[in-house]
JSON list of C-alpha atoms in Angstrom, two decimals:
[
{"chain": "A", "resi": 843, "resn": "UNK", "atom": "CA", "xyz": [-19.81, 13.10, 29.31]},
{"chain": "A", "resi": 844, "resn": "UNK", "atom": "CA", "xyz": [-17.26, 12.84, 26.49]},
{"chain": "A", "resi": 845, "resn": "UNK", "atom": "CA", "xyz": [-16.00, 9.31, 27.33]},
{"chain": "A", "resi": 846, "resn": "UNK", "atom": "CA", "xyz": [-19.58, 7.98, 27.45]},
{"chain": "A", "resi": 847, "resn": "UNK", "atom": "CA", "xyz": [-20.39, 9.48, 24.04]},
{"chain": "A", "resi": 848, "resn": "UNK", "atom": "CA", "xyz": [-17.14, 8.13, 22.58]},
{"chain": "A", "resi": 849, "resn": "UNK", "atom": "CA", "xyz": [-17.86, 4.65, 23.94]},
{"chain": "A", "resi": 850, "resn": "UNK", "atom": "CA", "xyz": [-21.43, 4.72, 22.63]},
{"chain": "A", "resi": 851, "resn": "UNK", "atom": "CA", "xyz": [-20.24, 5.86, 19.18]},
{"chain": "A", "resi": 852, "resn": "UNK", "atom": "CA", "xyz": [-17.53, 3.20, 19.17]},
{"chain": "A", "resi": 853, "resn": "UNK", "atom": "CA", "xyz": [-20.08, 0.47, 19.92]},
{"chain": "A", "resi": 854, "resn": "UNK", "atom": "CA", "xyz": [-22.40, 1.78, 17.19]},
{"chain": "A", "resi": 855, "resn": "UNK", "atom": "CA", "xyz": [-19.56, 1.75, 14.62]},
{"chain": "A", "resi": 856, "resn": "UNK", "atom": "CA", "xyz": [-18.58, -1.81, 15.60]},
{"chain": "A", "resi": 857, "resn": "UNK", "atom": "CA", "xyz": [-22.18, -3.04, 15.27]},
{"chain": "A", "resi": 858, "resn": "UNK", "atom": "CA", "xyz": [-22.51, -1.35, 11.89]},
{"chain": "A", "resi": 859, "resn": "UNK", "atom": "CA", "xyz": [-19.32, -3.00, 10.63]},
{"chain": "A", "resi": 860, "resn": "UNK", "atom": "CA", "xyz": [-20.36, -6.40, 11.97]},
{"chain": "A", "resi": 861, "resn": "UNK", "atom": "CA", "xyz": [-23.62, -6.29, 9.97]},
{"chain": "A", "resi": 862, "resn": "UNK", "atom": "CA", "xyz": [-22.56, -4.54, 6.73]},
{"chain": "A", "resi": 863, "resn": "UNK", "atom": "CA", "xyz": [-20.88, -6.59, 4.00]},
{"chain": "A", "resi": 864, "resn": "UNK", "atom": "CA", "xyz": [-20.27, -3.46, 1.90]},
{"chain": "A", "resi": 865, "resn": "UNK", "atom": "CA", "xyz": [-18.44, -1.68, 4.73]},
{"chain": "A", "resi": 866, "resn": "UNK", "atom": "CA", "xyz": [-16.34, -4.79, 5.35]},
{"chain": "A", "resi": 867, "resn": "UNK", "atom": "CA", "xyz": [-15.43, -5.04, 1.66]},
{"chain": "A", "resi": 868, "resn": "UNK", "atom": "CA", "xyz": [-14.51, -1.34, 1.74]},
{"chain": "A", "resi": 869, "resn": "UNK", "atom": "CA", "xyz": [-12.39, -1.89, 4.87]},
{"chain": "A", "resi": 870, "resn": "UNK", "atom": "CA", "xyz": [-10.54, -4.82, 3.29]},
{"chain": "A", "resi": 871, "resn": "UNK", "atom": "CA", "xyz": [-9.96, -2.76, 0.16]},
{"chain": "A", "resi": 872, "resn": "UNK", "atom": "CA", "xyz": [-8.66, 0.21, 2.16]},
{"chain": "A", "resi": 873, "resn": "UNK", "atom": "CA", "xyz": [-6.31, -2.05, 4.13]},
{"chain": "A", "resi": 874, "resn": "UNK", "atom": "CA", "xyz": [-5.04, -3.58, 0.87]},
{"chain": "A", "resi": 875, "resn": "UNK", "atom": "CA", "xyz": [-4.53, -0.10, -0.63]},
{"chain": "A", "resi": 876, "resn": "UNK", "atom": "CA", "xyz": [-2.59, 1.05, 2.44]},
{"chain": "A", "resi": 877, "resn": "UNK", "atom": "CA", "xyz": [-0.44, -2.08, 2.30]},
{"chain": "A", "resi": 878, "resn": "UNK", "atom": "CA", "xyz": [0.16, -1.58, -1.44]},
{"chain": "A", "resi": 879, "resn": "UNK", "atom": "CA", "xyz": [1.26, 2.01, -0.82]},
{"chain": "A", "resi": 880, "resn": "UNK", "atom": "CA", "xyz": [3.60, 0.84, 1.95]},
{"chain": "A", "resi": 881, "resn": "UNK", "atom": "CA", "xyz": [5.09, -1.66, -0.48]},
{"chain": "A", "resi": 882, "resn": "UNK", "atom": "CA", "xyz": [5.57, 0.99, -3.17]},
{"chain": "A", "resi": 883, "resn": "UNK", "atom": "CA", "xyz": [6.90, 3.71, -0.86]},
{"chain": "A", "resi": 884, "resn": "UNK", "atom": "CA", "xyz": [9.40, 1.47, 0.91]},
{"chain": "A", "resi": 885, "resn": "UNK", "atom": "CA", "xyz": [10.33, -0.31, -2.36]},
{"chain": "A", "resi": 886, "resn": "UNK", "atom": "CA", "xyz": [10.23, -3.64, -0.61]},
{"chain": "A", "resi": 887, "resn": "UNK", "atom": "CA", "xyz": [10.11, -6.72, -2.85]},
{"chain": "A", "resi": 888, "resn": "UNK", "atom": "CA", "xyz": [7.06, -7.91, -0.90]},
{"chain": "A", "resi": 889, "resn": "UNK", "atom": "CA", "xyz": [3.62, -7.61, -2.55]},
{"chain": "A", "resi": 890, "resn": "UNK", "atom": "CA", "xyz": [1.02, -5.34, -0.99]},
{"chain": "A", "resi": 891, "resn": "UNK", "atom": "CA", "xyz": [-1.26, -8.32, -0.38]},
{"chain": "A", "resi": 892, "resn": "UNK", "atom": "CA", "xyz": [1.31, -9.97, 1.88]},
{"chain": "A", "resi": 893, "resn": "UNK", "atom": "CA", "xyz": [1.94, -6.72, 3.76]},
{"chain": "A", "resi": 894, "resn": "UNK", "atom": "CA", "xyz": [-1.85, -6.35, 4.07]},
{"chain": "A", "resi": 895, "resn": "UNK", "atom": "CA", "xyz": [-2.11, -9.83, 5.55]},
{"chain": "A", "resi": 896, "resn": "UNK", "atom": "CA", "xyz": [0.54, -8.94, 8.13]},
{"chain": "A", "resi": 897, "resn": "UNK", "atom": "CA", "xyz": [-1.24, -5.62, 8.81]},
{"chain": "A", "resi": 898, "resn": "UNK", "atom": "CA", "xyz": [-4.60, -7.35, 9.40]},
{"chain": "A", "resi": 899, "resn": "UNK", "atom": "CA", "xyz": [-2.91, -9.98, 11.57]},
{"chain": "A", "resi": 900, "resn": "UNK", "atom": "CA", "xyz": [-1.32, -7.22, 13.68]},
{"chain": "A", "resi": 901, "resn": "UNK", "atom": "CA", "xyz": [-4.66, -5.41, 14.00]},
{"chain": "A", "resi": 902, "resn": "UNK", "atom": "CA", "xyz": [-6.30, -8.66, 15.14]},
{"chain": "A", "resi": 903, "resn": "UNK", "atom": "CA", "xyz": [-3.47, -9.45, 17.55]},
{"chain": "A", "resi": 904, "resn": "UNK", "atom": "CA", "xyz": [-3.63, -6.07, 19.27]},
{"chain": "A", "resi": 905, "resn": "UNK", "atom": "CA", "xyz": [-7.46, -6.19, 19.38]},
{"chain": "A", "resi": 906, "resn": "UNK", "atom": "CA", "xyz": [-7.79, -3.08, 17.20]},
{"chain": "A", "resi": 907, "resn": "UNK", "atom": "CA", "xyz": [-9.96, -5.09, 14.83]},
{"chain": "A", "resi": 908, "resn": "UNK", "atom": "CA", "xyz": [-12.26, -8.03, 15.43]},
{"chain": "A", "resi": 909, "resn": "UNK", "atom": "CA", "xyz": [-12.78, -11.02, 13.20]},
{"chain": "A", "resi": 910, "resn": "UNK", "atom": "CA", "xyz": [-16.47, -10.21, 12.93]},
{"chain": "A", "resi": 911, "resn": "UNK", "atom": "CA", "xyz": [-15.53, -6.86, 11.37]},
{"chain": "A", "resi": 912, "resn": "UNK", "atom": "CA", "xyz": [-14.10, -8.67, 8.33]},
{"chain": "A", "resi": 913, "resn": "UNK", "atom": "CA", "xyz": [-16.00, -11.96, 8.15]},
{"chain": "A", "resi": 914, "resn": "UNK", "atom": "CA", "xyz": [-18.84, -11.05, 5.75]},
{"chain": "A", "resi": 915, "resn": "UNK", "atom": "CA", "xyz": [-16.55, -9.13, 3.39]},
{"chain": "A", "resi": 916, "resn": "UNK", "atom": "CA", "xyz": [-13.97, -11.92, 3.37]},
{"chain": "A", "resi": 917, "resn": "UNK", "atom": "CA", "xyz": [-16.70, -14.50, 2.66]},
{"chain": "A", "resi": 918, "resn": "UNK", "atom": "CA", "xyz": [-17.83, -12.45, -0.33]},
{"chain": "A", "resi": 919, "resn": "UNK", "atom": "CA", "xyz": [-14.29, -12.18, -1.72]},
{"chain": "A", "resi": 920, "resn": "UNK", "atom": "CA", "xyz": [-13.80, -15.94, -1.34]},
{"chain": "A", "resi": 921, "resn": "UNK", "atom": "CA", "xyz": [-17.16, -16.71, -2.98]},
{"chain": "A", "resi": 922, "resn": "UNK", "atom": "CA", "xyz": [-16.37, -14.49, -5.97]},
{"chain": "A", "resi": 923, "resn": "UNK", "atom": "CA", "xyz": [-12.69, -15.41, -6.28]},
{"chain": "A", "resi": 924, "resn": "UNK", "atom": "CA", "xyz": [-13.22, -17.37, -9.49]},
{"chain": "A", "resi": 925, "resn": "UNK", "atom": "CA", "xyz": [-14.22, -14.15, -11.26]},
{"chain": "A", "resi": 926, "resn": "UNK", "atom": "CA", "xyz": [-10.78, -12.72, -10.55]},
{"chain": "A", "resi": 927, "resn": "UNK", "atom": "CA", "xyz": [-9.05, -15.57, -12.44]},
{"chain": "A", "resi": 928, "resn": "UNK", "atom": "CA", "xyz": [-11.21, -15.98, -15.56]},
{"chain": "A", "resi": 929, "resn": "UNK", "atom": "CA", "xyz": [-9.47, -13.25, -17.64]},
{"chain": "A", "resi": 930, "resn": "UNK", "atom": "CA", "xyz": [-6.09, -15.03, -17.28]},
{"chain": "A", "resi": 931, "resn": "UNK", "atom": "CA", "xyz": [-7.21, -18.20, -19.12]},
{"chain": "A", "resi": 932, "resn": "UNK", "atom": "CA", "xyz": [-7.54, -16.71, -22.66]},
{"chain": "A", "resi": 933, "resn": "UNK", "atom": "CA", "xyz": [-4.19, -14.94, -22.22]},
{"chain": "A", "resi": 934, "resn": "UNK", "atom": "CA", "xyz": [-2.46, -18.27, -21.56]},
{"chain": "A", "resi": 935, "resn": "UNK", "atom": "CA", "xyz": [-4.05, -19.86, -24.64]},
{"chain": "A", "resi": 936, "resn": "UNK", "atom": "CA", "xyz": [-2.63, -17.10, -26.88]},
{"chain": "A", "resi": 937, "resn": "UNK", "atom": "CA", "xyz": [0.98, -17.92, -25.96]},
{"chain": "A", "resi": 938, "resn": "UNK", "atom": "CA", "xyz": [2.27, -21.26, -27.26]},
{"chain": "A", "resi": 939, "resn": "UNK", "atom": "CA", "xyz": [5.54, -20.99, -25.28]},
{"chain": "A", "resi": 940, "resn": "UNK", "atom": "CA", "xyz": [3.60, -21.77, -22.11]},
{"chain": "A", "resi": 941, "resn": "UNK", "atom": "CA", "xyz": [3.08, -25.34, -23.36]},
{"chain": "A", "resi": 942, "resn": "UNK", "atom": "CA", "xyz": [6.84, -26.18, -23.21]},
{"chain": "A", "resi": 943, "resn": "UNK", "atom": "CA", "xyz": [9.71, -25.86, -20.74]},
{"chain": "A", "resi": 944, "resn": "UNK", "atom": "CA", "xyz": [8.73, -22.28, -19.84]},
{"chain": "A", "resi": 945, "resn": "UNK", "atom": "CA", "xyz": [5.24, -23.47, -18.94]},
{"chain": "A", "resi": 946, "resn": "UNK", "atom": "CA", "xyz": [6.63, -26.19, -16.67]},
{"chain": "A", "resi": 947, "resn": "UNK", "atom": "CA", "xyz": [8.78, -23.63, -14.84]},
{"chain": "A", "resi": 948, "resn": "UNK", "atom": "CA", "xyz": [5.79, -21.34, -14.41]},
{"chain": "A", "resi": 949, "resn": "UNK", "atom": "CA", "xyz": [3.67, -24.27, -13.22]},
{"chain": "A", "resi": 950, "resn": "UNK", "atom": "CA", "xyz": [6.32, -25.17, -10.61]},
{"chain": "A", "resi": 951, "resn": "UNK", "atom": "CA", "xyz": [6.37, -21.55, -9.38]},
{"chain": "A", "resi": 952, "resn": "UNK", "atom": "CA", "xyz": [2.57, -21.52, -9.20]},
{"chain": "A", "resi": 953, "resn": "UNK", "atom": "CA", "xyz": [2.50, -24.77, -7.20]},
{"chain": "A", "resi": 954, "resn": "UNK", "atom": "CA", "xyz": [5.19, -23.61, -4.75]},
{"chain": "A", "resi": 955, "resn": "UNK", "atom": "CA", "xyz": [3.54, -20.19, -4.43]},
{"chain": "A", "resi": 956, "resn": "UNK", "atom": "CA", "xyz": [0.16, -21.79, -3.81]},
{"chain": "A", "resi": 957, "resn": "UNK", "atom": "CA", "xyz": [1.64, -24.02, -1.11]},
{"chain": "A", "resi": 958, "resn": "UNK", "atom": "CA", "xyz": [3.20, -20.98, 0.58]},
{"chain": "A", "resi": 959, "resn": "UNK", "atom": "CA", "xyz": [-0.13, -19.13, 0.46]},
{"chain": "A", "resi": 960, "resn": "UNK", "atom": "CA", "xyz": [-2.02, -22.15, 1.84]},
{"chain": "A", "resi": 961, "resn": "UNK", "atom": "CA", "xyz": [0.44, -22.58, 4.70]},
{"chain": "A", "resi": 962, "resn": "UNK", "atom": "CA", "xyz": [0.39, -18.85, 5.48]},
{"chain": "A", "resi": 963, "resn": "UNK", "atom": "CA", "xyz": [-3.39, -18.79, 5.39]},
{"chain": "A", "resi": 964, "resn": "UNK", "atom": "CA", "xyz": [-3.58, -21.84, 7.66]},
{"chain": "A", "resi": 965, "resn": "UNK", "atom": "CA", "xyz": [-1.35, -20.10, 10.20]},
{"chain": "A", "resi": 966, "resn": "UNK", "atom": "CA", "xyz": [-3.48, -16.93, 10.11]},
{"chain": "A", "resi": 967, "resn": "UNK", "atom": "CA", "xyz": [-6.75, -18.89, 10.38]},
{"chain": "A", "resi": 968, "resn": "UNK", "atom": "CA", "xyz": [-5.38, -20.95, 13.26]},
{"chain": "A", "resi": 969, "resn": "UNK", "atom": "CA", "xyz": [-4.28, -17.77, 15.03]},
{"chain": "A", "resi": 970, "resn": "UNK", "atom": "CA", "xyz": [-7.67, -16.14, 14.36]},
{"chain": "A", "resi": 971, "resn": "UNK", "atom": "CA", "xyz": [-9.57, -19.09, 15.82]},
{"chain": "A", "resi": 972, "resn": "UNK", "atom": "CA", "xyz": [-7.26, -19.01, 18.84]},
{"chain": "A", "resi": 973, "resn": "UNK", "atom": "CA", "xyz": [-8.02, -15.30, 19.35]},
{"chain": "A", "resi": 974, "resn": "UNK", "atom": "CA", "xyz": [-11.75, -15.86, 18.82]},
{"chain": "A", "resi": 975, "resn": "UNK", "atom": "CA", "xyz": [-11.78, -18.72, 21.33]},
{"chain": "A", "resi": 976, "resn": "UNK", "atom": "CA", "xyz": [-9.78, -16.64, 23.80]},
{"chain": "A", "resi": 977, "resn": "UNK", "atom": "CA", "xyz": [-12.24, -13.73, 23.48]},
{"chain": "A", "resi": 978, "resn": "UNK", "atom": "CA", "xyz": [-15.31, -15.93, 23.89]},
{"chain": "A", "resi": 979, "resn": "UNK", "atom": "CA", "xyz": [-14.09, -17.58, 27.11]},
{"chain": "A", "resi": 980, "resn": "UNK", "atom": "CA", "xyz": [-14.97, -15.75, 30.32]},
{"chain": "A", "resi": 981, "resn": "UNK", "atom": "CA", "xyz": [-11.96, -14.45, 32.17]},
{"chain": "A", "resi": 982, "resn": "UNK", "atom": "CA", "xyz": [-11.00, -16.30, 35.34]},
{"chain": "A", "resi": 983, "resn": "UNK", "atom": "CA", "xyz": [-11.09, -13.81, 38.17]},
{"chain": "A", "resi": 984, "resn": "UNK", "atom": "CA", "xyz": [-9.32, -14.96, 41.27]}
]
């Protein structure tokens, strides 16, 4: 009786996560917080966001988490991303040194960092689509 109840509860939790944007946002936030704590506790020079990306990728790879469990929350974060950057603009305008050599160095770092993030994201998205396609195909039983 116990395995049946566990399986039924597991299915109910999965369905709830697949439909609830708030739960998905909470899950993404919890995963980021765990990754940030790992970064701080191990004193690695790697940001918590990068560790979180690796953590989510590992959870997806080992089928402990499905893409549908994060899709709505991730879409919301992407749609509202501009709000996370607006406060930085007035801070830049208050510092004149950013309009000289220092600003060019920072701009180069931003461009290289952005390229690294785009490439990393492309790899993760490609892997996610591969996993999603693999899950949606019926298994060949011979």
